[in-house]
Each structure stands twice: as C-alpha cells, then as structure tokens.
Amino acid sequence: MQRSPGKKFLVIAVLVAVGAIAATIWRHDAGGKDGPKPGDKTAAGVPVTTALATRGEIDLSLKVIGRAEAYSTVNLRSRVSGQLEALAFTPGTHVKKGDLLARVDPRPLKAAYDQAQGNVSRDQAQLVKAEADLARYENMLGKGFVSRADYDLYKANLGVARAALESDRAAARAAQTQLDFTTISAPFDGVTGAPLAYPGATLTADTTDIVVLNEVDPIRVAFSIPEDSLSAVRSSVRKGPLPVQASIPGDKGTPLQGELEFIDNAVDPTTGTIILKGRFHNADGRLTPGQFADVTLPTTRLADAVSVPVIALQSSTSGSFVFVVKADKTVEQRSVTTGATTADRAVIDKGLEGGEQVVTEGQMLLVDGARVRADKG
C-alpha cells in the first residue's frame, strides 16, 4: 500500500516538532541558556545547618556515668538487750541529729540503776562512820588510851570505806549509761529506711538492726575514669579544687555543681579504671543513694584553641575533614587535624581558623564545590 505525499510531509513535521521539544527539555536539564526551572532546589542550594568554628578557651572534660551514694550510712542497733518498746520515726522521712528514733523497755535497767544508787548511799553512810571512828581513836591515841594497832585498824577501815564508795559510784555510772542506751537517737541528719524490727521484738545488744539511716546532704557521686586520664585529673587538682557536675537523667533542672573529694589509691587492673567521688550539696533531695547520674569532670583548660561541634567532623580514608561554607555559598571539603574532644566539641589543631562556617547537618548530600543554602544552628 502506498502512502500519499501529503501524509509523508505530515509525519516529517511531527518528528521535527518532537525533536525540538526534546532539545528544549535537554537544555533545561543541562542548565543551558533557558536557565533552571522554577522551584529547582538543587540549583538553589542544598539545605544544610552550619555553625562557626570558635577560637578561645575550652575546657576538656570527661563525661562518664556515676552512681550516687550516701555520705554516711549507719545500721542503728541497740547497745543493750531488751524488748523494743516503741519506734519514734516515720519510715522514709528526714530526721535531725539527736531526734529520738526508738526506745527499749527501760524498767530492768532502771531497777539495776536504782540498786547501784542504793549501794552508793550505803557506802556514803559507812564512810561517814569510818571517818568519825578514826577521829575518836586519833584523839584517844594522843592521850594514850588506845594502842597504835587499834588506831591503824580504824584508819584502814576508812580507806576501805572510801574505796567501796568509789567502786559503787562507778557501778552507778555504768548503770546510768546502760539506762541511757534504752533511748536510740539519730547520730546525724539523714533519711530513715524501713524498720528492721518492730515494737515487741526482743533485741540483742549490738546485734539486732532496727533501721538504716542515710546521710544525703551532702551526698557523694562515685564514678570511674580511664587510668590514662588520671594524670590530667591530678594535675588539675594540684591547681585547686576541681569542680564536678552531675546531671540526673530525666531531670530538667540545672545540673548539680560539686567538688572532687576522693581519688582511690589504686587502679583496678581488670578494667583499667580508677574510682573517684564528688561531693554535692543535696538540700532539695534531687539525688538519692543508688541513683545514676551523668558526671562531667573538667581535666584541662586550653587557652587559645579552635573548636567545632563534634557533629561537623566527617571521616574518609585520608582522615578527618569538614565542609567549610565559603562567601559564594559553595562548600570546600577541607582536611583537618583534630585534637582533644569534649562532650560536644572537637579541638582542631590544623586546617581551620576561628570564625569560619562549617556544615553540621546535611553533609551526606554534599560534594566539594556544591552550592548550599545555610541555616545557622
């Protein structure tokens, strides 16, 4: 079947029109003279977040996990045997030093004390009689009415009476002390735990626990650091008190500020770490013994260092690099030499100057020379 000449020309015209449209589209995609399409985000710049590289003082800090512990802990026990008569505290509450916590039935010890006091009174009467006898015999000895041997006997009786009185006075003081032990008081300000014995229980002296009392203001936070950080910590301590900061997970309040109080005397050879403890004021009770806390311990202060957020650093086979935003809104992939790192910033020993802008988010979409649209973080 033969086509007419008119149809051939029509087909050719359609093909030419399609070619022209394809060429136009190609020029748009290639960024030709027709320019970028409206709304082309790539041509407008890759959206990124940036931050400034800063120059100045920076504290190099260790960030570790610690656990709070009571500043003092005591298991309260009775120092005398007897029946627990009463508990005078509410479990889990704060008590002051000297507050009554428990009382042991005092009646048996009160009877022993009264008996000791009776012995003292008897000895005092006997001493008075011995003194009077000696005075009479001394007068008669001077007149020659009694022998020297009789006089010496009464003099010895006086010494025995005096010794008996002192002995029974000591026994009375011991009985008074035992009686005083029937009231059990708080040795320091603290928080009581659950009772370990209840009224009616028979207590054995220095054996039966009544309650555990924890001193929580001040309070300590214990944590471990690597042994290779110990020299920096000791160097900082020699310059003065070393501050310690503790943050409680989930607590939106400001971190607690304390002071390093204790460095253990040996490194644990199994872990290569050493235990340190910081002391914190805890009047508001934010820290509880046994609670975890994030501890920050500054070790060194650099006086003039360039630093960037840690998230700005990228890694490659040739080392660390950052994307630096230039004045024309393009980025330069620049190799850097990093130094010490804190919790959120890294020191740059070489490759950056203070005031330069680096990319902190969006690096995965960038190549050297790419155009960016920067939002400061």
Short mmCIF file of C-alpha atoms in Angstrom, two decimals, residues 12-307:
data_model
loop_
_atom_site.label_atom_id
_atom_site.label_comp_id
_atom_site.label_asym_id
_atom_site.label_seq_id
_atom_site.Cartn_x
_atom_site.Cartn_y
_atom_site.Cartn_z
CA ILE A 12 8.11 14.55 8.95
CA ALA A 13 6.63 17.70 10.52
CA VAL A 14 5.57 15.80 13.64
CA LEU A 15 9.06 14.28 14.04
CA VAL A 16 10.70 17.70 13.74
CA ALA A 17 8.37 19.14 16.38
CA VAL A 18 9.11 16.29 18.80
CA GLY A 19 12.86 16.79 18.32
CA ALA A 20 12.57 20.48 19.07
CA ILE A 21 10.68 19.82 22.30
CA ALA A 22 13.25 17.21 23.37
CA ALA A 23 16.10 19.63 22.70
CA THR A 24 14.40 22.30 24.83
CA ILE A 25 13.93 19.89 27.72
CA TRP A 26 17.57 18.84 27.47
CA ARG A 27 18.71 22.44 27.65
CA HIS A 28 16.64 23.00 30.78
CA ASP A 29 18.07 19.89 32.48
CA ALA A 30 21.59 20.78 31.44
CA GLY A 31 21.28 24.31 32.84
CA GLY A 32 21.58 25.85 29.34
CA LYS A 33 20.59 29.30 28.19
CA ASP A 34 16.98 28.72 29.21
CA GLY A 35 18.19 28.54 32.87
CA PRO A 36 16.93 26.42 35.78
CA LYS A 37 13.32 25.54 36.16
CA PRO A 38 11.36 27.46 38.79
CA GLY A 39 11.48 25.61 42.17
CA ASP A 40 14.61 23.58 41.31
CA LYS A 41 16.02 23.03 44.87
CA THR A 42 19.34 21.66 43.68
CA ALA A 43 20.12 24.77 41.71
CA ALA A 44 19.06 26.96 44.68
CA GLY A 45 21.45 25.11 47.01
CA VAL A 46 21.49 22.05 49.25
CA PRO A 47 19.81 22.87 52.58
CA VAL A 48 22.30 22.48 55.42
CA THR A 49 22.80 23.59 59.03
CA THR A 50 26.01 25.38 59.92
CA ALA A 51 27.97 26.57 62.96
CA LEU A 52 31.00 28.78 63.50
CA ALA A 53 34.43 27.49 64.34
CA THR A 54 35.36 29.35 67.53
CA ARG A 55 38.72 30.34 68.93
CA GLY A 56 39.20 30.80 72.68
CA GLU A 57 39.35 28.96 75.99
CA ILE A 58 37.87 25.49 76.11
CA ASP A 59 37.54 23.02 78.96
CA LEU A 60 38.35 19.45 78.09
CA SER A 61 36.02 17.31 80.15
CA LEU A 62 35.46 13.66 80.87
CA LYS A 63 31.85 12.56 80.63
CA VAL A 64 31.08 9.34 82.50
CA ILE A 65 28.24 7.58 84.29
CA GLY A 66 28.24 7.74 88.09
CA ARG A 67 26.11 6.47 90.94
CA ALA A 68 25.03 8.43 93.99
CA GLU A 69 25.87 7.07 97.42
CA ALA A 70 25.07 8.22 100.94
CA TYR A 71 27.69 10.43 102.55
CA SER A 72 27.32 8.33 105.72
CA THR A 73 25.35 5.16 106.36
CA VAL A 74 24.69 3.52 109.71
CA ASN A 75 22.73 0.45 110.79
CA LEU A 76 21.17 1.55 114.06
CA ARG A 77 21.30 -1.14 116.76
CA SER A 78 20.50 -1.20 120.44
CA ARG A 79 23.52 -1.25 122.74
CA VAL A 80 21.53 -3.09 125.39
CA SER A 81 19.45 -6.23 125.25
CA GLY A 82 15.76 -5.93 125.91
CA GLN A 83 12.33 -5.58 124.38
CA LEU A 84 11.73 -2.87 121.74
CA GLU A 85 9.11 -0.66 123.32
CA ALA A 86 8.45 1.90 120.55
CA LEU A 87 9.59 3.35 117.24
CA ALA A 88 9.59 7.15 117.17
CA PHE A 89 10.11 7.83 113.45
CA THR A 90 8.13 7.68 110.23
CA PRO A 91 9.89 5.43 107.71
CA GLY A 92 11.43 7.25 104.75
CA THR A 93 11.42 10.70 106.34
CA HIS A 94 14.16 13.18 107.24
CA VAL A 95 15.32 13.27 110.84
CA LYS A 96 17.66 15.63 112.65
CA LYS A 97 20.71 14.77 114.68
CA GLY A 98 19.59 13.86 118.22
CA ASP A 99 15.99 13.02 117.27
CA LEU A 100 14.57 10.01 119.14
CA LEU A 101 14.22 7.02 116.81
CA ALA A 102 13.49 4.06 119.10
CA ARG A 103 13.10 3.17 122.76
CA VAL A 104 13.91 -0.08 124.58
CA ASP A 105 11.92 -1.10 127.66
CA PRO A 106 13.89 0.69 130.42
CA ARG A 107 12.41 -0.98 133.51
CA PRO A 108 15.00 -3.75 134.08
CA LEU A 109 17.87 -1.32 133.64
CA LYS A 110 16.13 1.30 135.78
CA ALA A 111 15.96 -1.25 138.59
CA ALA A 112 19.67 -2.01 138.23
CA TYR A 113 20.44 1.69 138.34
CA ASP A 114 18.34 2.21 141.48
CA GLN A 115 20.16 -0.69 143.12
CA ALA A 116 23.53 0.86 142.25
CA GLN A 117 22.42 4.19 143.68
CA GLY A 118 21.36 2.40 146.89
CA ASN A 119 24.82 0.89 147.20
CA VAL A 120 26.34 4.34 146.83
CA SER A 121 24.14 5.72 149.61
CA ARG A 122 25.10 2.82 151.88
CA ASP A 123 28.81 3.37 151.17
CA GLN A 124 28.49 7.06 151.90
CA ALA A 125 26.98 6.28 155.32
CA GLN A 126 29.73 3.77 156.08
CA LEU A 127 32.36 6.31 155.05
CA VAL A 128 30.92 8.88 157.44
CA LYS A 129 31.03 6.32 160.28
CA ALA A 130 34.62 5.30 159.42
CA GLU A 131 35.73 8.95 159.43
CA ALA A 132 34.07 9.52 162.85
CA ASP A 133 35.65 6.36 164.31
CA LEU A 134 39.08 7.37 163.11
CA ALA A 135 38.70 10.86 164.57
CA ARG A 136 37.79 9.43 168.02
CA TYR A 137 40.63 6.92 168.02
CA GLU A 138 43.08 9.58 166.91
CA ASN A 139 42.12 11.68 169.95
CA MET A 140 42.44 8.72 172.28
CA LEU A 141 45.75 7.72 170.75
CA GLY A 142 47.13 11.12 171.69
CA LYS A 143 46.07 10.56 175.32
CA GLY A 144 47.43 7.03 175.39
CA PHE A 145 44.03 5.38 175.83
CA VAL A 146 44.32 3.07 172.76
CA SER A 147 47.13 1.21 171.14
CA ARG A 148 48.72 2.15 167.86
CA ALA A 149 47.50 -1.12 166.33
CA ASP A 150 43.85 -0.28 167.08
CA TYR A 151 44.28 3.14 165.56
CA ASP A 152 45.81 1.70 162.37
CA LEU A 153 42.86 -0.73 162.06
CA TYR A 154 40.33 2.12 162.03
CA LYS A 155 42.48 4.05 159.63
CA ALA A 156 42.44 1.07 157.28
CA ASN A 157 38.65 0.79 157.68
CA LEU A 158 38.35 4.38 156.49
CA GLY A 159 40.35 3.56 153.35
CA VAL A 160 38.18 0.52 152.65
CA ALA A 161 35.02 2.63 153.02
CA ARG A 162 36.35 5.22 150.60
CA ALA A 163 37.32 2.55 148.03
CA ALA A 164 33.92 0.86 148.32
CA LEU A 165 32.20 4.19 147.72
CA GLU A 166 34.26 4.88 144.57
CA SER A 167 33.60 1.38 143.27
CA ASP A 168 29.86 1.64 143.74
CA ARG A 169 29.81 5.13 142.23
CA ALA A 170 31.46 3.66 139.12
CA ALA A 171 28.86 0.88 139.08
CA ALA A 172 26.11 3.52 139.32
CA ARG A 173 27.58 5.43 136.40
CA ALA A 174 27.70 2.22 134.34
CA ALA A 175 24.07 1.51 135.23
CA GLN A 176 23.12 5.05 134.23
CA THR A 177 24.88 4.58 130.89
CA GLN A 178 23.02 1.33 130.25
CA LEU A 179 19.77 3.08 131.11
CA ASP A 180 20.60 5.91 128.69
CA PHE A 181 21.13 3.33 125.93
CA THR A 182 17.44 2.45 126.08
CA THR A 183 16.76 5.59 124.01
CA ILE A 184 18.23 5.44 120.49
CA SER A 185 18.78 8.78 118.73
CA ALA A 186 19.89 9.83 115.25
CA PRO A 187 23.69 10.33 115.12
CA PHE A 188 23.38 12.77 112.18
CA ASP A 189 20.81 14.43 109.92
CA GLY A 190 19.54 11.85 107.47
CA VAL A 191 16.72 9.82 105.96
CA THR A 192 15.36 6.72 107.64
CA GLY A 193 14.64 3.49 105.80
CA ALA A 194 12.06 0.81 106.53
CA PRO A 195 12.04 -0.56 110.09
CA LEU A 196 14.00 -3.79 110.53
CA ALA A 197 12.46 -4.51 113.96
CA TYR A 198 9.08 -3.63 115.40
CA PRO A 199 7.76 -2.94 118.92
CA GLY A 200 7.59 -6.14 120.92
CA ALA A 201 10.68 -7.67 119.33
CA THR A 202 13.47 -8.80 121.62
CA LEU A 203 16.72 -7.02 120.81
CA THR A 204 20.18 -8.43 121.35
CA ALA A 205 22.81 -5.84 122.25
CA ASP A 206 24.96 -4.73 119.30
CA THR A 207 23.41 -7.39 117.06
CA THR A 208 19.80 -6.63 116.12
CA ASP A 209 19.34 -3.95 113.43
CA ILE A 210 16.49 -1.50 113.98
CA VAL A 211 16.73 0.81 110.94
CA VAL A 212 19.26 2.05 108.35
CA LEU A 213 19.93 5.79 108.39
CA ASN A 214 21.49 7.50 105.35
CA GLU A 215 23.08 10.95 105.33
CA VAL A 216 22.10 12.50 101.99
CA ASP A 217 23.08 16.16 102.41
CA PRO A 218 25.85 16.35 101.44
CA ILE A 219 25.89 13.34 99.14
CA ARG A 220 28.61 11.66 97.06
CA VAL A 221 28.58 10.52 93.45
CA ALA A 222 31.08 7.76 92.67
CA PHE A 223 32.36 7.21 89.13
CA SER A 224 35.29 5.62 87.31
CA ILE A 225 37.66 7.17 84.78
CA PRO A 226 40.26 5.52 82.50
CA GLU A 227 43.71 5.32 84.02
CA ASP A 228 45.20 7.35 81.15
CA SER A 229 43.08 10.33 82.29
CA LEU A 230 44.31 10.17 85.89
CA SER A 231 47.43 12.30 85.34
CA ALA A 232 45.34 15.14 83.87
CA VAL A 233 42.95 14.98 86.83
CA ARG A 234 45.77 15.05 89.38
CA SER A 235 47.36 17.98 87.55
CA SER A 236 44.08 19.90 87.76
CA VAL A 237 43.65 19.05 91.46
CA ARG A 238 47.10 20.49 92.24
CA LYS A 239 45.89 23.85 90.90
CA GLY A 240 42.94 23.98 93.26
CA PRO A 241 39.53 22.41 93.96
CA LEU A 242 38.29 20.56 90.88
CA PRO A 243 34.59 21.13 90.09
CA VAL A 244 32.36 18.20 89.21
CA GLN A 245 28.97 18.44 87.51
CA ALA A 246 26.19 15.86 87.80
CA SER A 247 23.07 15.69 85.64
CA ILE A 248 20.17 13.41 86.51
CA PRO A 249 18.60 11.61 83.52
CA GLY A 250 15.05 12.84 83.06
CA ASP A 251 15.54 15.78 85.44
CA LYS A 252 15.01 19.08 83.62
CA GLY A 253 16.60 21.13 86.39
CA THR A 254 20.05 22.64 86.21
CA PRO A 255 22.96 20.23 86.76
CA LEU A 256 24.25 19.89 90.31
CA GLN A 257 27.61 21.53 90.99
CA GLY A 258 30.02 19.77 93.30
CA GLU A 259 33.69 19.26 94.03
CA LEU A 260 36.02 16.30 93.59
CA GLU A 261 36.61 14.88 97.06
CA PHE A 262 38.17 11.45 96.65
CA ILE A 263 40.60 9.64 94.33
CA ASP A 264 41.08 5.96 95.06
CA ASN A 265 44.56 4.70 95.92
CA ALA A 266 44.74 2.03 93.21
CA VAL A 267 43.72 1.37 89.61
CA ASP A 268 41.54 -1.67 89.04
CA PRO A 269 43.78 -3.92 86.89
CA THR A 270 40.81 -5.81 85.43
CA THR A 271 39.15 -2.71 83.96
CA GLY A 272 41.99 -0.18 83.76
CA THR A 273 39.88 2.38 85.62
CA ILE A 274 40.09 4.18 88.96
CA ILE A 275 37.25 5.28 91.24
CA LEU A 276 36.67 8.97 92.01
CA LYS A 277 33.98 10.59 94.14
CA GLY A 278 32.47 14.05 94.03
CA ARG A 279 30.72 15.77 96.92
CA PHE A 280 27.44 17.60 96.24
CA HIS A 281 25.03 19.64 98.34
CA ASN A 282 21.66 17.93 98.19
CA ALA A 283 19.33 20.05 100.30
CA ASP A 284 16.49 19.62 97.80
CA GLY A 285 16.91 15.84 97.73
CA ARG A 286 17.35 15.60 93.96
CA LEU A 287 19.92 12.83 94.35
CA THR A 288 19.06 9.56 96.06
CA PRO A 289 21.63 6.91 97.05
CA GLY A 290 21.90 4.31 94.31
CA GLN A 291 20.67 6.68 91.58
CA PHE A 292 22.56 7.01 88.28
CA ALA A 293 23.87 10.41 87.15
CA ASP A 294 25.81 11.78 84.18
CA VAL A 295 29.08 13.17 85.56
CA THR A 296 31.20 15.80 83.82
CA LEU A 297 34.74 16.31 85.09
CA PRO A 298 36.94 19.03 83.53
CA THR A 299 40.53 17.89 83.22
CA THR A 300 42.38 20.53 81.15
CA ARG A 301 41.74 24.11 80.00
CA LEU A 302 43.16 25.15 76.63
CA ALA A 303 43.75 28.90 76.44
CA ASP A 304 43.64 29.51 72.67
CA ALA A 305 42.08 26.70 70.69
CA VAL A 306 39.92 26.45 67.57
CA SER A 307 36.98 24.13 68.07
#
